[in-house]
Tab-separated table of C-alpha atoms in Angstrom:
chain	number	residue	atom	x	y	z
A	1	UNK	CA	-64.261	187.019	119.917
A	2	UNK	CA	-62.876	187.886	122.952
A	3	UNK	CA	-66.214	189.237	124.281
A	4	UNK	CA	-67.908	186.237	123.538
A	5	UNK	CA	-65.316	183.879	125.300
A	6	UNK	CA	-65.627	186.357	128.489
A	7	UNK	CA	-69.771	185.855	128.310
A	8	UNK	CA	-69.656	182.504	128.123
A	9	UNK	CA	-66.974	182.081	131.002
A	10	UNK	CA	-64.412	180.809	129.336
A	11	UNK	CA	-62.026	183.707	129.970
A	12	UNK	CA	-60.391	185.125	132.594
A	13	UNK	CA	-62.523	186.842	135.091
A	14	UNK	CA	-61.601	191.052	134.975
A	15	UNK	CA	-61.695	192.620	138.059
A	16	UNK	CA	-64.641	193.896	138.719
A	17	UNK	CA	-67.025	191.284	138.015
A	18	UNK	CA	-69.988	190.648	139.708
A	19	UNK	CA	-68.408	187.324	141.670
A	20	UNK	CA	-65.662	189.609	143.196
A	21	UNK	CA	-68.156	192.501	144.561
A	22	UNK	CA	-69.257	192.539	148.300
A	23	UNK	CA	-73.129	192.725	148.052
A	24	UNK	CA	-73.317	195.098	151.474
A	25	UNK	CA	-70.814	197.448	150.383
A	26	UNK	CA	-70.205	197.561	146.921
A	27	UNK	CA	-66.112	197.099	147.422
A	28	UNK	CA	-64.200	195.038	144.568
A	29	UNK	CA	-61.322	193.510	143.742
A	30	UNK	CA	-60.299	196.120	141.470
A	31	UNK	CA	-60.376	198.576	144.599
A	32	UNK	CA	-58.958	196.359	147.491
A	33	UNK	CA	-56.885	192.870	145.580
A	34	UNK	CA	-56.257	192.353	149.251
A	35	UNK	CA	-60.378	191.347	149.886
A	36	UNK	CA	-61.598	188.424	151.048
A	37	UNK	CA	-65.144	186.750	151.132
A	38	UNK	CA	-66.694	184.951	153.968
A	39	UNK	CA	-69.719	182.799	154.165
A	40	UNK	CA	-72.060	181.685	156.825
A	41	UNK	CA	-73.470	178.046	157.522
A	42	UNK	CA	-76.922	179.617	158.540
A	43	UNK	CA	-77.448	181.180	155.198
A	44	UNK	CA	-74.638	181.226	152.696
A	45	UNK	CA	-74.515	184.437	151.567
A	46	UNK	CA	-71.108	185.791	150.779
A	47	UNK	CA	-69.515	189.284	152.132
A	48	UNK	CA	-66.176	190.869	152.678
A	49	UNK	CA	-64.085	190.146	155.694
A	50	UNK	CA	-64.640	194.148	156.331
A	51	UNK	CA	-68.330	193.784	156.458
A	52	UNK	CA	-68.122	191.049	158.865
A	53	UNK	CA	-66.194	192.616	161.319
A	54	UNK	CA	-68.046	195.872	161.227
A	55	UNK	CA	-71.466	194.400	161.776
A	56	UNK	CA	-71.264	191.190	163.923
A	57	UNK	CA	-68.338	192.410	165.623
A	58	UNK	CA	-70.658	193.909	168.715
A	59	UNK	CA	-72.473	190.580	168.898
A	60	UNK	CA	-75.179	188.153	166.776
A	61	UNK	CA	-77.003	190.590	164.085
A	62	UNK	CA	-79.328	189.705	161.641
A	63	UNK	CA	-78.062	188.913	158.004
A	64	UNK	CA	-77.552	192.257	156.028
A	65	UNK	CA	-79.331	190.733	152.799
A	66	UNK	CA	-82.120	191.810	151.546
A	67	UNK	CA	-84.878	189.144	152.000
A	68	UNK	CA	-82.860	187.040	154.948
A	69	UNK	CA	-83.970	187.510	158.516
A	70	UNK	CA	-81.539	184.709	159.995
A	71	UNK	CA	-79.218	185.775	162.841
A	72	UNK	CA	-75.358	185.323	162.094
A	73	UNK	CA	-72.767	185.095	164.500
A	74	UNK	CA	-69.000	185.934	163.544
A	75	UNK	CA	-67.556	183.294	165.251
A	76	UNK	CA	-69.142	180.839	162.223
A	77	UNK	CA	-68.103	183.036	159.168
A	78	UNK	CA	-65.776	180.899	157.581
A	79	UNK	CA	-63.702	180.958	153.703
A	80	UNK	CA	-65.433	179.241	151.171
A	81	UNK	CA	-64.145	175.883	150.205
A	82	UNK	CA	-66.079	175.099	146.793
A	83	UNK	CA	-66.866	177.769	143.909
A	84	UNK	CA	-70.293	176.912	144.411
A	85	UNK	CA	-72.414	177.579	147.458
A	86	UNK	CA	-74.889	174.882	146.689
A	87	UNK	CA	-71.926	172.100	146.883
A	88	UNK	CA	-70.610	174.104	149.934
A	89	UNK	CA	-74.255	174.024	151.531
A	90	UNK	CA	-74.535	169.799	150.364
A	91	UNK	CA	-71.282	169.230	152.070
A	92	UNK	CA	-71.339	171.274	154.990
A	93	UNK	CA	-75.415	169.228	155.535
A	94	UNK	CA	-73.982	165.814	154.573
A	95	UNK	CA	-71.339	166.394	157.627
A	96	UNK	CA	-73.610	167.439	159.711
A	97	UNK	CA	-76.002	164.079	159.280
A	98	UNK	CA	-72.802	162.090	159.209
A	99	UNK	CA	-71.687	163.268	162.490
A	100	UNK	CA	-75.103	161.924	163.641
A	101	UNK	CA	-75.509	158.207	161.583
A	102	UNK	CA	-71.924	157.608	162.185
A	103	UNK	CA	-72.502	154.011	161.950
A	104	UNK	CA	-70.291	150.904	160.096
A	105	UNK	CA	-71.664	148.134	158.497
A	106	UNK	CA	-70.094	145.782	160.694
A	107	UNK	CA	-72.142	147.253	163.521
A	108	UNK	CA	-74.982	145.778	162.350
A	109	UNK	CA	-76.205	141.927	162.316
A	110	UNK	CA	-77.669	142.289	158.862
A	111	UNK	CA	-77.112	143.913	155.648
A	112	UNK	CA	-80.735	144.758	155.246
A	113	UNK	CA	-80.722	146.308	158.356
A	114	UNK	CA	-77.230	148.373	157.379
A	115	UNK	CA	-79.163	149.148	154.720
A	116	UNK	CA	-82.347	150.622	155.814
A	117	UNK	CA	-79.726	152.564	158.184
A	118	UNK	CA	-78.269	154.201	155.070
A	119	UNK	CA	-81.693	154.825	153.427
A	120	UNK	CA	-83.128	156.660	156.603
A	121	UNK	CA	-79.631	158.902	156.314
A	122	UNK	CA	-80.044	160.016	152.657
A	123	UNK	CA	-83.599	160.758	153.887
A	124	UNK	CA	-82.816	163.307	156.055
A	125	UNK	CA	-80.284	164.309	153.701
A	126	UNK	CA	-82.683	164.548	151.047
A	127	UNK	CA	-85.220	166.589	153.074
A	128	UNK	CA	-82.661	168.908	154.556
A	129	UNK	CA	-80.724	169.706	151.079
A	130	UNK	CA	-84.621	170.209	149.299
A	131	UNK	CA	-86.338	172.304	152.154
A	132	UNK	CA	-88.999	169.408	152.527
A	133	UNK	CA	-90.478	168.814	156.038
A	134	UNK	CA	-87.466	170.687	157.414
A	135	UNK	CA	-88.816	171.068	161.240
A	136	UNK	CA	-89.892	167.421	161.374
A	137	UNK	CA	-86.544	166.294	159.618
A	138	UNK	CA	-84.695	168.369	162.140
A	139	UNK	CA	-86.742	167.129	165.226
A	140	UNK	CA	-85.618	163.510	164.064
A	141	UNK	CA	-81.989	164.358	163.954
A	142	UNK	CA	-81.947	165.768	166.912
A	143	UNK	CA	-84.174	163.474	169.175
A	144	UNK	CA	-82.057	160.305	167.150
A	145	UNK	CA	-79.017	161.918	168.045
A	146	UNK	CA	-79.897	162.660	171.572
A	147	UNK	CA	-81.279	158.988	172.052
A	148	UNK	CA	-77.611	157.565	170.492
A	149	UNK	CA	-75.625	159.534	171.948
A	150	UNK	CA	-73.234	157.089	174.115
A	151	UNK	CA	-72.896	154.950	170.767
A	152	UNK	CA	-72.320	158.214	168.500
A	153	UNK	CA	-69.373	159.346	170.765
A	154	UNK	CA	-67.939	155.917	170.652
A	155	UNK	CA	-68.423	155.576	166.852
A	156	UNK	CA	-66.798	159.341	166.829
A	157	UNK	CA	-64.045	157.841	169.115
A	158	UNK	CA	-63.457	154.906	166.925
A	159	UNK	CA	-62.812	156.882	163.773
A	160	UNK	CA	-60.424	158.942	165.587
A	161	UNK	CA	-58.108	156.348	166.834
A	162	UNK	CA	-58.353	154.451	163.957
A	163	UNK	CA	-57.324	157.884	161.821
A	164	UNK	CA	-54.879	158.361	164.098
A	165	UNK	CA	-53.314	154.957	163.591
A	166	UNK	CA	-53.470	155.145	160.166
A	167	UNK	CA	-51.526	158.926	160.193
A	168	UNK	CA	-49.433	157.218	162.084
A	169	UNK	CA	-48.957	154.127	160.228
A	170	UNK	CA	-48.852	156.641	157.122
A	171	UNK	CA	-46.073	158.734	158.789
A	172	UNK	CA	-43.706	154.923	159.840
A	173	UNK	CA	-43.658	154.313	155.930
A	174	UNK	CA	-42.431	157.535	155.026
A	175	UNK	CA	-39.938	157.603	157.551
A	176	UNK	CA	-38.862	153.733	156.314
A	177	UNK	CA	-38.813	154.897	152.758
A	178	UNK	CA	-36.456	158.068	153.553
A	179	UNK	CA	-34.193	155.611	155.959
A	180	UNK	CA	-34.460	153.424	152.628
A	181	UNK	CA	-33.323	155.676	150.394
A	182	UNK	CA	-30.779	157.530	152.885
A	183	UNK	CA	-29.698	153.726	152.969
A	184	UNK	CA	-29.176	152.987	149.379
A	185	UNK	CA	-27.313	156.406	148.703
A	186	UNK	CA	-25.096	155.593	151.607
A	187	UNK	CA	-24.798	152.195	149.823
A	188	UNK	CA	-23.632	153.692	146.674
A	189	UNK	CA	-21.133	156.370	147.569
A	190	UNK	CA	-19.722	153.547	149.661
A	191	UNK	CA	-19.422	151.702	146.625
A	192	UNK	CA	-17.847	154.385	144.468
A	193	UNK	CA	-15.261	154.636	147.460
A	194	UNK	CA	-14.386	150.862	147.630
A	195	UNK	CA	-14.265	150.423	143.858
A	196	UNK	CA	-12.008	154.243	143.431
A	197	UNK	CA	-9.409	152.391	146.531
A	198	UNK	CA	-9.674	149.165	144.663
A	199	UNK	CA	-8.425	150.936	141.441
A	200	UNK	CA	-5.788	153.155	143.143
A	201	UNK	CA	-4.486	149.417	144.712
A	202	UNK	CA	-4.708	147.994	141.531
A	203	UNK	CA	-2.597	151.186	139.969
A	204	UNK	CA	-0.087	150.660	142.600
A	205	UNK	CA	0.642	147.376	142.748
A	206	UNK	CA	0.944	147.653	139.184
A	207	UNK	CA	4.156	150.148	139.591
A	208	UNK	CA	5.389	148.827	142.540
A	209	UNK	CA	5.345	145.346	140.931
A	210	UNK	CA	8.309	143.127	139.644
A	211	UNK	CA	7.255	141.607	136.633
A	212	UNK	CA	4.940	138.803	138.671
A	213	UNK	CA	1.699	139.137	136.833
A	214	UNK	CA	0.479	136.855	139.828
A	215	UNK	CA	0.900	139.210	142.448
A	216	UNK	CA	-1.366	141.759	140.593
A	217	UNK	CA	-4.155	139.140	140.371
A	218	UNK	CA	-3.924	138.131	143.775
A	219	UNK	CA	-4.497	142.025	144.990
A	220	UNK	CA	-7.570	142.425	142.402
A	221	UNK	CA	-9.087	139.240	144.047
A	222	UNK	CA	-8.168	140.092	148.144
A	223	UNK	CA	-9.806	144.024	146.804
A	224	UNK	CA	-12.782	142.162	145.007
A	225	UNK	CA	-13.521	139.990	147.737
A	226	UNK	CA	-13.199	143.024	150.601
A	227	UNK	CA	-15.873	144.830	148.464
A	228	UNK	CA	-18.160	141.329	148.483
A	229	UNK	CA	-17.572	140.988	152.084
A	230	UNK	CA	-18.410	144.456	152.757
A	231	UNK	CA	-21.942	144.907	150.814
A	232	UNK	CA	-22.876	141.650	152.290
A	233	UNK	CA	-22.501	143.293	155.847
A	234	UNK	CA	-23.815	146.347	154.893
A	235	UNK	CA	-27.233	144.472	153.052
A	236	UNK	CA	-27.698	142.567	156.388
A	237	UNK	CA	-27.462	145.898	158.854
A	238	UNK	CA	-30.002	147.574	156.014
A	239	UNK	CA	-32.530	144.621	156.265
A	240	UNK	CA	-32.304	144.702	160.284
A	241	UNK	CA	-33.119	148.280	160.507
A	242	UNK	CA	-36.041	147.882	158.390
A	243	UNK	CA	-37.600	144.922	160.524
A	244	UNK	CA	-36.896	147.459	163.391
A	245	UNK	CA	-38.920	150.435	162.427
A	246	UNK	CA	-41.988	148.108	160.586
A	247	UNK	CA	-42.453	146.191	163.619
A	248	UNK	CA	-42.502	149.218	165.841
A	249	UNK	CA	-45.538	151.368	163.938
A	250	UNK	CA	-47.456	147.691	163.685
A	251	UNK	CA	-47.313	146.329	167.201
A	252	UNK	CA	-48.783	150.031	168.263
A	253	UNK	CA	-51.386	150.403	165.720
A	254	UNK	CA	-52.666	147.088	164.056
A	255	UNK	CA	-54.906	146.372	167.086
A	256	UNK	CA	-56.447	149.944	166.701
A	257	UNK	CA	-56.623	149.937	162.801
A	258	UNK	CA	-58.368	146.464	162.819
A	259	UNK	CA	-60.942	147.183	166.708
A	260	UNK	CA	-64.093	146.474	166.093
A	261	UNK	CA	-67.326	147.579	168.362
A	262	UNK	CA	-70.601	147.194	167.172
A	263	UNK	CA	-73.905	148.793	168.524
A	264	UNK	CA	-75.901	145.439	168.819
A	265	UNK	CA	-74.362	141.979	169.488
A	266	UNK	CA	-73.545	140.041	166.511
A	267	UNK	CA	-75.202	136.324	167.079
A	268	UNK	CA	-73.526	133.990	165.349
A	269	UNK	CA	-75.409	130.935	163.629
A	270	UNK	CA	-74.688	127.413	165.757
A	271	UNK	CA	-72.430	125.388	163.752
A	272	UNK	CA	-73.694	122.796	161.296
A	273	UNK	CA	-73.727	119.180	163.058
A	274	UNK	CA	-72.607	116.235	161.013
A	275	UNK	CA	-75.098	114.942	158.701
A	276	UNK	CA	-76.899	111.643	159.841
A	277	UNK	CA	-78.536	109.746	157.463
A	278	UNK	CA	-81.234	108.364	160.202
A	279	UNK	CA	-82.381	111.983	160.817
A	280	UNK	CA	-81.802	111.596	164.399
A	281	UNK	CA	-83.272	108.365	165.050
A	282	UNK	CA	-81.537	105.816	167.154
A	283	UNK	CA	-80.687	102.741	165.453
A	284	UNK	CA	-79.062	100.795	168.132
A	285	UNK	CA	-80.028	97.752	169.376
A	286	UNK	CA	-81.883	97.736	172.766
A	287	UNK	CA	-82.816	93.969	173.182
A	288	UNK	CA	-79.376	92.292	171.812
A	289	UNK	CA	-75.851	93.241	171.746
A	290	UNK	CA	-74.412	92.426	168.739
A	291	UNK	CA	-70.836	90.760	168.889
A	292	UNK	CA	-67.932	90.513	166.991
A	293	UNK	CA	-67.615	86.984	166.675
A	294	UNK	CA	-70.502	84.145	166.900
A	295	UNK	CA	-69.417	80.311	167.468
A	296	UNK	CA	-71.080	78.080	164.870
A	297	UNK	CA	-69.833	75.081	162.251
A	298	UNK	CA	-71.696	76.689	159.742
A	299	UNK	CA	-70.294	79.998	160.113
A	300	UNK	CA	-66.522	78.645	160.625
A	301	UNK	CA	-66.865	77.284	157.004
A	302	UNK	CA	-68.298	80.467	155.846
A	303	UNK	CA	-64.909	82.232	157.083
A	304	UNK	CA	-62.733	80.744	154.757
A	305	UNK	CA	-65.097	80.018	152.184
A	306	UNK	CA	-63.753	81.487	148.994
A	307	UNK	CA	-67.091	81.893	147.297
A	308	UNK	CA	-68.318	84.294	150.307
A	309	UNK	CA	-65.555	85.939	151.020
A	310	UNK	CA	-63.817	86.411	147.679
A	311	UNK	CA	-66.302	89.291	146.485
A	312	UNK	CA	-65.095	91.003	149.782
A	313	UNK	CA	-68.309	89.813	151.640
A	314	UNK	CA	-68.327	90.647	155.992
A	315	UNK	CA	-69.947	88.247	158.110
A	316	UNK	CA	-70.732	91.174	160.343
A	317	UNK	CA	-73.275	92.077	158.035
A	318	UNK	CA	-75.325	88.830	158.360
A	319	UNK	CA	-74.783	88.639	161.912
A	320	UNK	CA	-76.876	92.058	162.193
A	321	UNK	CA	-79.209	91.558	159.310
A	322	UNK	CA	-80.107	87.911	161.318
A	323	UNK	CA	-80.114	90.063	164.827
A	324	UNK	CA	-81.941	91.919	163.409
A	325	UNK	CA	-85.034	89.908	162.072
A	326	UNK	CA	-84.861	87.556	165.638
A	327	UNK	CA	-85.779	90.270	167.477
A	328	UNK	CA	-87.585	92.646	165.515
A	329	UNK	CA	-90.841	91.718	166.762
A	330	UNK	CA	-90.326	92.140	170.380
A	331	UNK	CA	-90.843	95.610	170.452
A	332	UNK	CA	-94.888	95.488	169.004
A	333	UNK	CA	-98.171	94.826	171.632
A	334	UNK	CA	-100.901	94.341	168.968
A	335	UNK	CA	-103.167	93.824	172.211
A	336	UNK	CA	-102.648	97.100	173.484
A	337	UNK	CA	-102.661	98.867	169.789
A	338	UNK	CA	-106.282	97.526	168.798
A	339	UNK	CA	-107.445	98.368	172.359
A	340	UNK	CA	-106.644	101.528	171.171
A	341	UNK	CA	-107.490	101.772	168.319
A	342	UNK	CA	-111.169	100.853	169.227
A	343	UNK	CA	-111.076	103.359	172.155
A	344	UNK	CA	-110.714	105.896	169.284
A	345	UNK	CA	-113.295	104.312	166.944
A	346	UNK	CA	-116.323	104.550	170.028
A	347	UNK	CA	-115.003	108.029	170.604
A	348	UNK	CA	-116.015	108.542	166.905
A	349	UNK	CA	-119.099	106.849	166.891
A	350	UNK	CA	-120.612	108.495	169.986
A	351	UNK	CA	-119.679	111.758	168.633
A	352	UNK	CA	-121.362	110.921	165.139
A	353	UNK	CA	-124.795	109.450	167.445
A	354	UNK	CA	-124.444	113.676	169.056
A	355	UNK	CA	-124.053	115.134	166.150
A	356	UNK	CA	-127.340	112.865	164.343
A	357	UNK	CA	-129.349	113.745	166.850
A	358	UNK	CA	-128.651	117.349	166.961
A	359	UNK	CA	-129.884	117.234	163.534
A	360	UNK	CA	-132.958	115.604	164.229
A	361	UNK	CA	-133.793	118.013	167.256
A	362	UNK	CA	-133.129	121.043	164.726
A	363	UNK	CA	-135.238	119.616	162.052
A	364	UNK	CA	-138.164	118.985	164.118
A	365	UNK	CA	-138.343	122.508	165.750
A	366	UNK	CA	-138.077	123.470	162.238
A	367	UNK	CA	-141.243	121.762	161.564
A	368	UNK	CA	-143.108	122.956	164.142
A	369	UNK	CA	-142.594	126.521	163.548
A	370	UNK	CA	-143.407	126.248	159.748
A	371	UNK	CA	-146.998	124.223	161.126
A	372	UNK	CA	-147.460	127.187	163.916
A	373	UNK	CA	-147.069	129.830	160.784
A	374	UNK	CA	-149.796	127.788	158.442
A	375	UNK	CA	-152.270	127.782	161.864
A	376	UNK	CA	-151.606	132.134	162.180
């Protein structure tokens, strides 16, 4: 039973196993408990802190397992983070192409082109993490990183200020909540205090009293209202000290939390003009001016006639719509449109009396070639 939990991994590793042996030297746990494994980013193969120092100690040396050729420094042998090297490798490659495409989505003027940002990222990721096209893949990190490298350190600067402000923001609250709480304990032993005096009055002006049940309930209320008066001051002092320290951290990190610099400039649309029913086109009268108020005996009547102005009827209206049809044909030249107009229709013509002729020109050279054939 026991074996067959231990096969399968789900009990405890002995000492000895083949996770906890160096693969250079062949030391275990069992042997040193003190051991410890190190890993390199150029290969990821796993050896004793010992073996390290006795082979890369004298300089860059070539990795001492069998089948890898890559050349190690110690100053990169590091402690594993995850269990497994492949998620080690994945994360220590994802960094490195993040360090590179270090770019926000608000840097960008559109989502699709945030977007195809992200997919050329996971593409290199991809390639890098699968051993496709590795040279090429590499070439293209490098020569985009070299090529972005004022906006990379300024994206790189970004984050750090804005981490910083948000540590630091992180590091206000806590301090706030442990004034808080500091506050509220103070609060209560405070309280204890005033209500243990309030009883020990109460107790002596009991003894010390002469039959006047008045008296007593006169020192309960002055000790009641001491303890009001007290909390009251002590509530206000509290909420004052925690203005103080929130609007410290805020005024010296909200405009770095919330600082924004993007990589292209962001063009906003123009603003939407009012809608206008004439889609632009000017309807105001050139040849009149249209007034407020026309002199006529006619008109007068219509005024203060009930049946026009009872269904809420404006003599504005037919002042314009009467404007409107006096002087609506002053504006047409039918002399000047049909001159046109037959300008345009010899134009036609002369090009139709071209194009017939053309025709007949073609069609007789046809003819004569087809008679020159017959004669041959």
């Amino acid at each position: 039973m026991s074996r067959g939990m231990q096969s399968n991994g789900a009990g405890p590793r002995r000492p000895g196993d083949k996770e906890d042996i160096c693969p250079v030297c062949k030391s275990t746990r069992y042997l040193n408990p003190e051991m410890r494994f190190l890993v390199n980013p150029e290969c990821y193969h796993k050896m004793c802190e010992s073996c390290v120092d006795r082979i890369f100690s004298q300089g860059p040396a070539a990795c001492p397992i069998a089948g890898c050729a890559r050349t190690l420094r110690k100053q990169r042998f590091r402690q594993q983070t995850f269990e497994d090297l492949k998620i080690e490798r994945e994360v220590d490659i994802r960094r490195r192409v993040a360090t590179a495409f270090n770019c926000q989505e608000s840097d960008f003027e559109t989502l699709l082109a945030y977007n195809n940002y992200l997919e050329d990222m996971e593409v290199a990721t991809f390639n890098l993490l699968q051993g496709i096209d590795v040279d090429a893949t590499e070439r293209k990190l490098a020569a985009f990183a070299a090529q972005n490298a004022s906006s990379i350190s300024a994206n790189t600067a970004k984050a750090t200020e804005t981490r910083t402000a948000q540590n630091a923001h992180t590091a206000a609250q806590k301090e706030q909540a442990r004034l808080n709480r500091a506050g509220a304990t103070r609060a209560d032993l405070a309280s204890m205090a005033e209500r243990d005096e309030a009883h020990r009055e109460a107790i002596d002006a009991v003894a010390h009293a002469k039959d006047e049940p008045g008296q007593k309930v006169v020192l309960l209320k002055k000790s009641t209202a001491r303890r009001t008066a007290a909390e009251k001051a002590r509530d206000k002092q509290r909420q004052q000290q925690q203005q103080q320290q929130l609007q410290h951290p805020s005024d010296n990190t909200d405009h770095e939390i919330y600082k924004i610099q993007g990589l292209k400039p962001i063009v906003h649309p123009p603003p939407e003009k009012a809608y206008d029913p004439f889609g632009g086109m000017a309807h105001t009268p050139v040849y009149y001016t249209l007034q407020a108020h026309y002199e006529h005996p006619w008109l007068d009547r219509a005024r203060t006639d009930p049946a026009i102005v009872a269904g809420g009827y404006d003599l504005k209206e037919y002042y314009q719509r009467t404007m409107l049809a006096a002087f609506a044909g002053l504006g047409c030249f039918i002399d000047e449109e049909m001159g046109e107009k037959e300008k345009e229709r010899g134009e036609g013509n002369d090009k139709m009396v071209a194009t017939e002729g053309a025709a007949m020109a073609a069609a007789a050279a046809g003819t004569d070639r087809a008679a020159r054939s017959d004669v041959l």
